[in-house]
Amino acid sequence: MSDKTAFQPPATIGILGGGQLGRMLALEARRCGYRVAIFTDEATGCPAGQIADWEVNARYDDTEALDSFLARVDVVTVEFENIPDACLSYVEARKPLRPGRNAVFTTQHREREKLFLRSQNIPCAPFQIVEDLAGLERAVAGLGRPCVVKTAAFGYDGKGQAKIGPESELADVWSGFEGHHAVVEQWVPFVMEVSVVGARAVDGSTATHGVVENIHDRHILDVTLAPARVTPAIEKQALALWESVAQGLQYVGTMAVEMFVTAEGKVLVNEIAPRPHNSGHYTIDACVTNQFQQQLRAVTGQKLGSPRQHSPAVMLNLLGEVWPSETRQPDWTPVLSHPEAKLHLYGKQLAKLRRKMGHITVLGATADAALAEARKLQGLLGSRTA
Ligand code: AMP
């Protein structure tokens, strides 16, 4: 079902997925007086479920559970992209699904995502799709080394990826991908990774937050600087790429596009996230309308708010390493008593290593000043693997 119906509080927003992105959307929605329902295959009490009015804990192919969920919600959105397609189709046939099934289906799978980018002439790293070792050999011969091979389905935070260097044995590399479709990409010697988070409303209007700079640590986002330290020309390219992706997908909701900036000043799309994004969390504390409020507005058929940033900011991710053990909380005093820092915790029970447990936003006169403060807080909190 795809229409332009608008919803006001106390309508019920149904969210597919139970993680922190659903939690932050639920917080925003409940503040406005909407009701929130979560459908997740996680156990009860998941990060989003803790905030929702009610949650359904069932498999995404459990149509009976989906029926009872859909009977009680007005509009549905997603908080992560790896929702089985049959579930997306089932939901879309019965309730407004924003973003629609096609946008999620395209972006949840690297092969479809890359082919979409190619079809729209949106610049990205040269790539080839491979299905077997012979295909990998042809792709590597064509693209050159170094390159990177990524599984087409269900990859995130660098999982399901392997770099192919000058010495790599392709048969060894392929053994990790056997039986899967994969995308082989030319290696991009980028000078910076940036992203743009924005929203597109049901009437096609858009509002983008500015270009932000992302620094990763072992494939997981460590800090985001907002704004990014880029030239106006780079900024213009990055914002234009976001618009092309959003229009191409006829997107409705909040969407992030991750990009590489090359030494020659070119911007290439790396990945699309059909949902709010970790690199947009700073908007909660630093923007007139944050990425979750925009998602809520787009999903409920309302006009978007101003994305204007009122202060430079840095977002620092808090991974499980910051907890002294899986179950013992750190002493949060340095953050809680800081005049320009905000603590966000996601309510996860076990602080596993590399798990995203929360984040800190630090405001400052400049992004560099905020980064220096964030690094100080990071040092004070410590790490159990340091
Ligand atoms: P992804 O899961 O595609 O977002 O990749 C995770 C990280 O791996 C990116 O944030 C980059 O740091 C790195 N990476 C991925 N693809 C490439 C590429 N083609 N060239 C260079 N670095 C890459």
XYZ file of N, CA and C in Angstrom, residues 36-248:
639
model
N 4.021 3.663 19.920
C 5.075 2.944 19.202
C 4.954 1.447 19.461
N 5.031 0.688 18.376
C 5.033 -0.779 18.487
C 6.255 -1.315 17.760
N 6.890 -2.294 18.361
C 8.097 -2.894 17.780
C 7.785 -4.325 17.348
N 8.268 -4.689 16.172
C 8.234 -6.095 15.752
C 9.678 -6.528 15.574
N 10.112 -7.500 16.345
C 11.513 -7.912 16.279
C 11.651 -9.403 16.518
N 12.709 -9.961 15.935
C 12.985 -11.375 16.233
C 13.927 -11.493 17.432
N 14.261 -10.340 18.055
C 15.048 -10.388 19.297
C 14.128 -10.742 20.468
N 14.756 -11.077 21.588
C 13.969 -11.404 22.787
C 13.330 -10.132 23.345
N 12.338 -10.323 24.166
C 11.657 -9.173 24.776
C 12.631 -8.332 25.600
N 12.373 -7.015 25.648
C 13.267 -6.138 26.396
C 14.449 -5.646 25.581
N 14.362 -5.744 24.261
C 15.429 -5.252 23.382
C 15.482 -3.723 23.484
N 16.556 -3.092 22.961
C 16.703 -1.631 23.121
C 15.456 -0.830 22.716
N 14.834 -1.166 21.598
C 13.645 -0.414 21.174
C 12.420 -0.822 21.982
N 12.343 -2.107 22.305
C 11.189 -2.615 23.052
C 11.051 -1.955 24.421
N 12.184 -1.586 25.026
C 12.150 -0.947 26.350
C 11.399 0.392 26.327
N 11.386 1.028 25.154
C 10.787 2.359 25.035
C 9.394 2.296 24.420
N 9.115 1.228 23.678
C 7.855 1.134 22.934
C 6.662 0.940 23.865
N 5.459 1.210 23.342
C 4.243 0.915 24.102
C 4.062 -0.591 24.199
N 4.382 -1.275 23.106
C 4.329 -2.744 23.133
C 5.218 -3.314 22.051
N 5.589 -4.563 22.233
C 6.452 -5.196 21.237
C 5.955 -6.597 20.933
N 6.236 -7.022 19.707
C 5.955 -8.401 19.302
C 7.305 -9.051 19.050
N 7.545 -10.184 19.671
C 8.812 -10.892 19.499
C 8.530 -12.171 18.726
N 8.803 -12.115 17.450
C 8.503 -13.274 16.603
C 9.402 -13.229 15.384
N 9.426 -14.327 14.657
C 10.234 -14.351 13.439
C 9.567 -13.491 12.367
N 10.393 -12.957 11.468
C 9.849 -12.077 10.435
C 8.977 -12.826 9.422
N 9.002 -14.168 9.457
C 8.122 -14.911 8.544
C 6.893 -15.465 9.261
N 6.670 -15.033 10.487
C 5.504 -15.489 11.252
C 4.314 -14.589 10.896
N 3.521 -15.033 9.900
C 2.465 -14.147 9.393
C 1.342 -13.939 10.418
N 1.159 -14.902 11.284
C 0.129 -14.717 12.319
C 0.533 -13.561 13.250
N 1.806 -13.579 13.655
C 2.311 -12.510 14.530
C 2.303 -11.173 13.778
N 2.652 -11.218 12.495
C 2.627 -9.976 11.706
C 1.207 -9.440 11.605
N 0.235 -10.341 11.401
C -1.162 -9.907 11.301
C -1.600 -9.182 12.567
N -1.257 -9.738 13.721
C -1.728 -9.099 14.958
C -1.000 -7.773 15.178
N 0.258 -7.686 14.741
C 1.010 -6.424 14.814
C 0.370 -5.383 13.894
N 0.133 -5.794 12.639
C -0.368 -4.843 11.640
C -1.779 -4.354 11.975
N -2.538 -5.210 12.636
C -3.917 -4.819 12.981
C -3.911 -3.634 13.952
N -2.833 -3.454 14.666
C -2.812 -2.426 15.721
C -1.904 -1.240 15.405
N -1.308 -1.188 14.206
C -0.454 -0.043 13.864
C -1.041 0.713 12.675
N -0.662 1.984 12.528
C -1.183 2.805 11.428
C -0.225 2.895 10.260
N 1.072 2.918 10.554
C 2.074 3.079 9.520
C 3.322 2.341 10.006
N 4.113 1.845 9.058
C 5.252 1.001 9.443
C 6.537 1.556 8.847
N 7.629 1.471 9.628
C 8.944 1.814 9.120
C 9.939 0.741 9.567
N 11.190 0.890 9.126
C 12.210 -0.100 9.481
C 13.339 0.601 10.226
N 13.986 -0.123 11.107
C 15.132 0.474 11.795
C 16.429 -0.246 11.435
N 16.338 -1.286 10.639
C 17.532 -1.883 10.037
C 17.125 -2.526 8.713
N 18.102 -2.714 7.836
C 17.730 -3.069 6.465
C 17.573 -4.552 6.228
N 18.094 -5.366 7.146
C 18.092 -6.801 6.866
C 16.794 -7.493 7.261
N 15.690 -6.909 6.834
C 14.378 -7.523 7.057
C 14.103 -8.392 5.823
N 13.755 -9.663 6.022
C 13.496 -10.516 4.856
C 12.469 -9.885 3.913
N 12.734 -10.063 2.617
C 11.891 -9.405 1.630
C 10.430 -9.840 1.716
N 10.192 -11.116 2.029
C 8.804 -11.591 2.108
C 8.050 -10.806 3.182
N 8.736 -10.463 4.244
C 8.113 -9.688 5.335
C 7.798 -8.272 4.844
N 8.747 -7.665 4.141
C 8.516 -6.303 3.627
C 7.310 -6.289 2.689
N 7.239 -7.277 1.815
C 6.126 -7.331 0.855
C 4.797 -7.548 1.578
N 4.827 -8.420 2.575
C 3.615 -8.727 3.345
C 3.096 -7.454 4.029
N 4.023 -6.720 4.625
C 3.642 -5.492 5.335
C 3.135 -4.451 4.351
N 3.873 -4.275 3.250
C 3.508 -3.207 2.314
C 2.145 -3.441 1.668
N 1.739 -4.721 1.557
C 0.424 -5.018 0.977
C -0.707 -4.650 1.939
N -0.368 -4.405 3.199
C -1.415 -4.210 4.203
C -1.423 -2.839 4.883
N -0.267 -2.221 4.979
C -0.188 -0.912 5.667
C 0.814 -0.042 4.911
N 0.729 1.308 5.043
C 1.776 2.131 4.429
C 3.128 1.755 5.047
N 4.099 1.458 4.181
C 5.452 1.119 4.623
C 6.363 2.219 4.090
N 7.014 2.941 4.988
C 7.853 4.084 4.606
C 9.190 3.980 5.311
N 10.355 3.827 4.605
C 10.494 3.738 3.166
C 9.844 2.466 2.623
N 9.522 2.490 1.341
C 8.834 1.368 0.720
C 9.733 0.159 0.547
N 9.084 -0.959 0.244
C 9.805 -2.225 0.103
C 10.917 -2.125 -0.939
N 10.667 -1.433 -2.036
C 11.674 -1.388 -3.100
C 12.981 -0.726 -2.637
N 12.868 0.357 -1.873
C 14.075 1.055 -1.400
C 14.866 0.168 -0.448
N 14.169 -0.542 0.431
C 14.872 -1.404 1.395
C 15.458 -2.613 0.675
N 14.666 -3.185 -0.237
C 15.116 -4.362 -0.998
C 16.391 -4.033 -1.784
N 16.419 -2.860 -2.376
C 17.576 -2.462 -3.187
C 18.813 -2.273 -2.321
N 18.653 -1.652 -1.179
C 19.827 -1.238 -0.396
C 20.271 -2.278 0.625
N 19.466 -3.350 0.808
C 19.869 -4.361 1.795
C 20.857 -5.356 1.194
N 21.175 -5.221 -0.058
C 21.956 -6.211 -0.768
C 22.954 -5.454 -1.652
N 24.252 -5.683 -1.415
C 25.268 -4.877 -2.110
C 25.185 -4.967 -3.625
N 24.840 -6.149 -4.131
C 24.777 -6.305 -5.587
C 23.669 -5.420 -6.162
N 22.486 -5.489 -5.548
C 21.387 -4.655 -6.045
C 21.706 -3.179 -5.857
N 22.342 -2.870 -4.741
C 22.684 -1.469 -4.444
C 23.647 -0.918 -5.500
N 24.686 -1.705 -5.798
C 25.685 -1.260 -6.782
C 25.058 -1.126 -8.165
N 24.198 -2.084 -8.525
C 23.578 -2.018 -9.854
C 22.638 -0.811 -9.928
N 21.988 -0.502 -8.825
C 21.157 0.713 -8.777
C 22.030 1.943 -9.014
N 23.171 2.028 -8.309
C 24.057 3.196 -8.453
C 24.515 3.323 -9.905
N 24.892 2.171 -10.492
C 25.351 2.187 -11.890
C 24.221 2.656 -12.814
N 23.008 2.156 -12.556
C 21.881 2.516 -13.430
C 21.560 4.011 -13.351
N 21.897 4.631 -12.243
C 21.613 6.062 -12.056
C 22.828 6.929 -12.397
N 23.903 6.298 -12.867
C 25.159 7.027 -13.124
C 25.680 7.753 -11.895
N 25.496 7.149 -10.733
C 25.999 7.754 -9.494
C 27.409 7.208 -9.265
N 28.413 8.080 -9.110
C 29.790 7.596 -9.009
C 30.040 6.724 -7.780
N 30.663 5.568 -8.017
C 31.088 4.683 -6.933
C 32.349 3.977 -7.417
N 32.991 3.204 -6.543
C 34.208 2.493 -6.942
C 33.861 1.506 -8.055
N 34.728 1.372 -9.079
C 34.476 0.363 -10.111
C 34.317 -1.014 -9.460
N 33.359 -1.809 -9.952
C 33.078 -3.097 -9.295
C 32.670 -4.155 -10.299
N 32.733 -5.389 -9.853
C 32.172 -6.507 -10.615
C 31.480 -7.460 -9.652
N 30.415 -8.083 -10.138
C 29.684 -9.068 -9.334
C 30.289 -10.437 -9.631
N 30.548 -11.229 -8.592
C 31.113 -12.559 -8.838
C 30.317 -13.632 -8.086
N 30.328 -14.846 -8.656
C 29.580 -15.960 -8.046
C 30.449 -17.157 -7.779
N 31.672 -17.165 -8.335
C 32.551 -18.323 -8.133
C 34.007 -17.888 -8.262
N 34.906 -18.833 -8.033
C 36.337 -18.515 -8.034
C 36.794 -17.994 -9.393
N 36.264 -18.599 -10.451
C 36.669 -18.143 -11.793
C 36.252 -16.685 -11.986
N 35.061 -16.361 -11.484
C 34.571 -14.985 -11.577
C 35.446 -14.034 -10.781
N 35.873 -14.495 -9.620
C 36.742 -13.665 -8.778
C 38.068 -13.395 -9.506
N 38.599 -14.447 -10.121
C 39.880 -14.292 -10.838
C 39.743 -13.281 -11.974
N 38.629 -13.375 -12.706
C 38.405 -12.417 -13.811
C 38.247 -10.995 -13.261
N 37.498 -10.879 -12.158
C 37.239 -9.542 -11.602
C 38.539 -8.899 -11.122
N 39.367 -9.688 -10.439
C 40.612 -9.133 -9.893
C 41.565 -8.763 -11.037
N 41.553 -9.590 -12.094
C 42.396 -9.263 -13.258
C 41.925 -7.942 -13.877
N 40.616 -7.747 -13.901
C 40.068 -6.533 -14.520
C 40.217 -5.293 -13.653
N 39.990 -5.443 -12.356
C 39.980 -4.268 -11.468
C 41.369 -3.943 -10.941
N 42.232 -4.951 -10.877
C 43.591 -4.731 -10.355
C 43.623 -4.883 -8.849
N 44.836 -5.047 -8.321
C 45.041 -5.139 -6.871
C 45.623 -3.822 -6.373
N 45.349 -3.391 -5.157
C 44.447 -4.044 -4.218
C 42.986 -3.829 -4.596
N 42.149 -4.759 -4.126
C 40.714 -4.586 -4.253
C 40.073 -5.243 -3.030
N 38.767 -5.153 -2.955
C 38.100 -5.685 -1.767
C 36.885 -6.479 -2.212
N 36.709 -7.648 -1.593
C 35.548 -8.470 -1.926
C 34.599 -8.447 -0.730
N 33.325 -8.257 -1.047
C 32.316 -8.106 0.017
C 31.127 -9.010 -0.307
N 30.572 -9.689 0.691
C 29.372 -10.492 0.439
C 28.242 -9.562 0.011
N 27.387 -10.071 -0.865
C 26.291 -9.237 -1.351
C 25.251 -9.022 -0.254
N 25.008 -10.066 0.544
C 23.913 -9.981 1.515
C 24.433 -9.918 2.948
N 23.714 -9.187 3.769
C 23.904 -9.199 5.227
C 25.307 -8.844 5.717
N 25.981 -7.929 5.046
C 27.269 -7.457 5.562
C 27.065 -6.147 6.308
N 27.790 -5.933 7.378
C 27.771 -4.637 8.042
C 29.023 -4.484 8.881
N 29.389 -3.232 9.163
C 30.565 -2.930 9.979
C 31.785 -3.754 9.547
N 31.973 -3.878 8.239
C 33.163 -4.566 7.731
C 33.076 -6.086 7.795
N 31.909 -6.623 8.249
C 31.780 -8.086 8.292
C 31.545 -8.599 6.873
N 32.051 -9.800 6.598
C 31.871 -10.372 5.265
C 32.685 -9.650 4.215
N 33.884 -9.172 4.591
C 34.746 -8.462 3.643
C 36.152 -9.007 3.703
N 36.846 -8.974 2.577
C 38.258 -9.350 2.579
C 39.002 -8.472 1.587
N 40.149 -7.973 2.020
C 40.971 -7.162 1.121
C 41.882 -8.103 0.335
N 42.008 -7.836 -0.934
C 42.899 -8.640 -1.771
C 44.122 -7.798 -2.089
N 45.244 -8.196 -1.502
C 46.496 -7.472 -1.721
C 47.322 -8.149 -2.791
N 48.546 -7.658 -2.995
C 49.397 -8.205 -4.057
C 49.694 -9.688 -3.869
N 49.742 -10.133 -2.599
C 50.143 -11.523 -2.329
C 48.956 -12.464 -2.108
N 47.734 -11.929 -2.026
C 46.597 -12.786 -1.634
C 46.367 -13.913 -2.628
N 46.116 -15.105 -2.089
C 45.764 -16.274 -2.904
C 44.250 -16.238 -3.109
N 43.810 -16.117 -4.341
C 42.376 -15.945 -4.573
C 41.561 -17.159 -4.124
N 42.136 -18.355 -4.247
C 41.399 -19.558 -3.816
C 41.143 -19.496 -2.307
N 42.131 -19.015 -1.543
C 41.952 -18.894 -0.083
C 40.876 -17.857 0.235
N 40.963 -16.727 -0.469
C 39.976 -15.664 -0.224
C 38.580 -16.189 -0.533
N 38.446 -16.882 -1.676
C 37.106 -17.303 -2.089
C 36.505 -18.336 -1.137
N 37.347 -19.086 -0.440
C 36.797 -20.119 0.451
C 35.870 -19.487 1.507
N 36.113 -18.238 1.852
C 35.232 -17.564 2.816
C 33.926 -17.077 2.202
N 33.810 -17.133 0.894
C 32.623 -16.585 0.224
C 31.853 -17.654 -0.556
N 32.394 -18.893 -0.532
C 31.821 -20.020 -1.285
C 30.295 -20.054 -1.165
N 29.632 -20.188 -2.310
C 28.170 -20.336 -2.281
C 27.416 -19.015 -2.189
N 28.155 -17.896 -2.194
C 27.484 -16.594 -2.072
C 27.753 -15.727 -3.296
N 26.893 -14.778 -3.501
C 27.211 -13.724 -4.458
C 28.082 -12.707 -3.727
N 29.047 -12.141 -4.440
C 29.895 -11.129 -3.815
C 30.158 -10.000 -4.807
N 30.524 -8.869 -4.251
C 30.880 -7.714 -5.067
C 32.372 -7.481 -4.877
N 33.094 -7.367 -5.978
C 34.518 -7.033 -5.891
C 34.668 -5.576 -6.309
N 35.288 -4.798 -5.439
C 35.437 -3.363 -5.708
C 36.896 -2.992 -5.812
N 37.175 -2.063 -6.682
C 38.523 -1.510 -6.726
C 38.783 -0.818 -5.384
N 40.025 -0.878 -4.921
C 40.390 -0.209 -3.675
C 40.423 1.292 -3.923
N 39.766 2.054 -3.056
C 39.757 3.510 -3.197
C 40.736 4.097 -2.177
N 41.837 4.698 -2.625
C 42.766 5.291 -1.665
C 42.206 6.627 -1.169
N 41.158 6.527 -0.363
C 40.452 7.755 0.039
C 41.267 8.565 1.048
N 41.003 9.875 1.056
C 41.645 10.725 2.066
C 40.696 10.977 3.237
N 39.417 10.725 3.001
C 38.445 10.921 4.085
C 37.175 10.137 3.776
N 36.514 9.669 4.834
C 35.183 9.079 4.675
C 34.168 10.074 5.225
N 33.138 10.325 4.447
C 32.102 11.265 4.884
C 30.740 10.595 4.709
N 29.733 11.209 5.287
C 28.376 10.743 5.020
C 27.419 11.918 5.045
N 26.293 11.700 4.420
C 25.213 12.678 4.458
C 23.973 11.944 4.930
N 23.330 12.502 5.942
C 22.071 11.962 6.441
C 20.999 12.989 6.104
N 19.914 12.519 5.558
C 18.842 13.441 5.207
C 17.527 12.707 5.174
N 16.475 13.454 4.875
C 15.155 12.829 4.832
C 14.417 13.307 3.590
N 13.531 12.435 3.115
C 12.653 12.789 1.995
C 11.216 12.496 2.439
N 10.359 13.485 2.219
C 8.971 13.374 2.680
C 8.101 12.731 1.600
N 6.864 12.396 1.941
C 5.988 11.755 0.948
C 5.710 12.679 -0.234
N 5.804 14.005 -0.036
C 5.573 14.929 -1.155
C 6.833 15.132 -2.000
N 7.913 14.416 -1.694
C 9.132 14.500 -2.499
C 10.096 15.576 -2.042
N 9.701 16.394 -1.058
C 10.636 17.426 -0.578
C 11.716 16.761 0.281
N 12.884 17.403 0.320
C 14.007 16.812 1.052
C 14.637 17.824 2.007
N 15.326 17.313 3.001
C 16.095 18.155 3.934
C 17.315 17.348 4.349
N 18.496 17.885 4.067
C 19.709 17.140 4.412
C 20.449 17.824 5.546
N 20.937 16.994 6.458
C 21.891 17.492 7.431
C 23.193 17.668 6.676
N 24.126 18.401 7.231
C 25.348 18.690 6.485
C 26.222 17.460 6.295
N 27.330 17.668 5.607
C 28.285 16.588 5.367
C 29.097 16.384 6.642
N 29.195 15.141 7.091
C 29.974 14.852 8.304
C 31.127 13.923 7.966
N 32.130 13.959 8.839
C 33.372 13.206 8.606
C 33.406 12.025 9.568
N 33.669 10.847 9.024
C 33.632 9.635 9.849
C 35.008 8.999 9.972
N 35.398 8.726 11.193
C 36.671 8.046 11.436
C 36.349 6.679 12.021
N 36.826 5.634 11.343
C 36.537 4.268 11.775
C 37.718 3.692 12.538
N 37.423 2.754 13.406
C 38.468 1.990 14.075
C 38.140 0.520 13.823
N 38.995 -0.163 13.128
C 38.785 -1.560 12.759
C 37.366 -1.774 12.210
N 37.016 -0.976 11.204
C 35.760 -1.103 10.455
C 34.518 -0.622 11.191
N 34.646 -0.227 12.456
C 33.450 0.269 13.154
C 33.611 1.767 13.370
N 32.529 2.503 13.168
C 32.587 3.951 13.343
C 33.074 4.284 14.756
N 34.079 5.137 14.839
C 34.622 5.565 16.128
C 34.081 6.960 16.453
N 34.399 7.939 15.591
C 33.875 9.286 15.810
C 33.330 9.881 14.514
N 32.371 10.771 14.688
C 31.849 11.580 13.585
C 32.078 13.036 13.921
N 32.665 13.783 12.993
C 32.849 15.226 13.170
C 31.804 15.947 12.334
N 31.082 16.844 12.967
C 30.048 17.582 12.250
C 30.253 19.077 12.508
N 30.574 19.862 11.492
C 30.684 19.473 10.091
C 32.019 18.824 9.755
N 32.049 18.168 8.569
C 33.288 17.567 8.066
C 34.267 18.673 7.683
N 35.552 18.357 7.754
C 36.580 19.332 7.390
C 36.865 19.206 5.885
N 35.876 19.648 5.095
C 35.997 19.530 3.633
C 35.777 20.883 2.970
N 36.161 20.971 1.706
C 35.969 22.214 0.952
C 34.503 22.326 0.524
N 34.076 23.549 0.169
C 32.693 23.704 -0.319
C 32.422 22.844 -1.562
N 33.440 22.617 -2.389
C 33.233 21.812 -3.611
C 32.914 20.356 -3.254
N 33.606 19.833 -2.249
C 33.335 18.454 -1.801
C 31.935 18.382 -1.193
N 31.635 19.388 -0.398
C 30.330 19.426 0.268
C 29.202 19.394 -0.777
N 29.380 20.204 -1.801
C 28.369 20.291 -2.847
C 28.175 18.930 -3.542
N 29.278 18.278 -3.865
C 29.190 16.953 -4.520
C 28.467 15.956 -3.619
N 28.862 15.941 -2.333
C 28.296 14.950 -1.409
C 26.786 15.159 -1.248
N 26.362 16.409 -1.120
C 24.926 16.682 -0.955
C 24.163 16.309 -2.227
N 24.791 16.582 -3.380
C 24.135 16.251 -4.657
C 23.995 14.734 -4.804
N 24.989 13.994 -4.334
C 24.904 12.529 -4.424
C 23.764 12.015 -3.558
N 23.635 12.575 -2.367
C 22.524 12.152 -1.494
C 21.187 12.372 -2.217
N 21.040 13.548 -2.830
C 19.777 13.865 -3.537
C 19.526 12.860 -4.662
N 20.590 12.523 -5.413
C 20.411 11.585 -6.531
C 19.941 10.233 -6.025
N 20.531 9.781 -4.925
C 20.140 8.481 -4.377
C 18.685 8.543 -3.900
N 18.348 9.586 -3.163
C 16.993 9.693 -2.596
C 15.940 9.756 -3.695
N 16.222 10.539 -4.743
C 15.245 10.645 -5.837
C 15.174 9.323 -6.599
N 16.348 8.727 -6.846
C 16.393 7.479 -7.610
C 15.600 6.369 -6.939
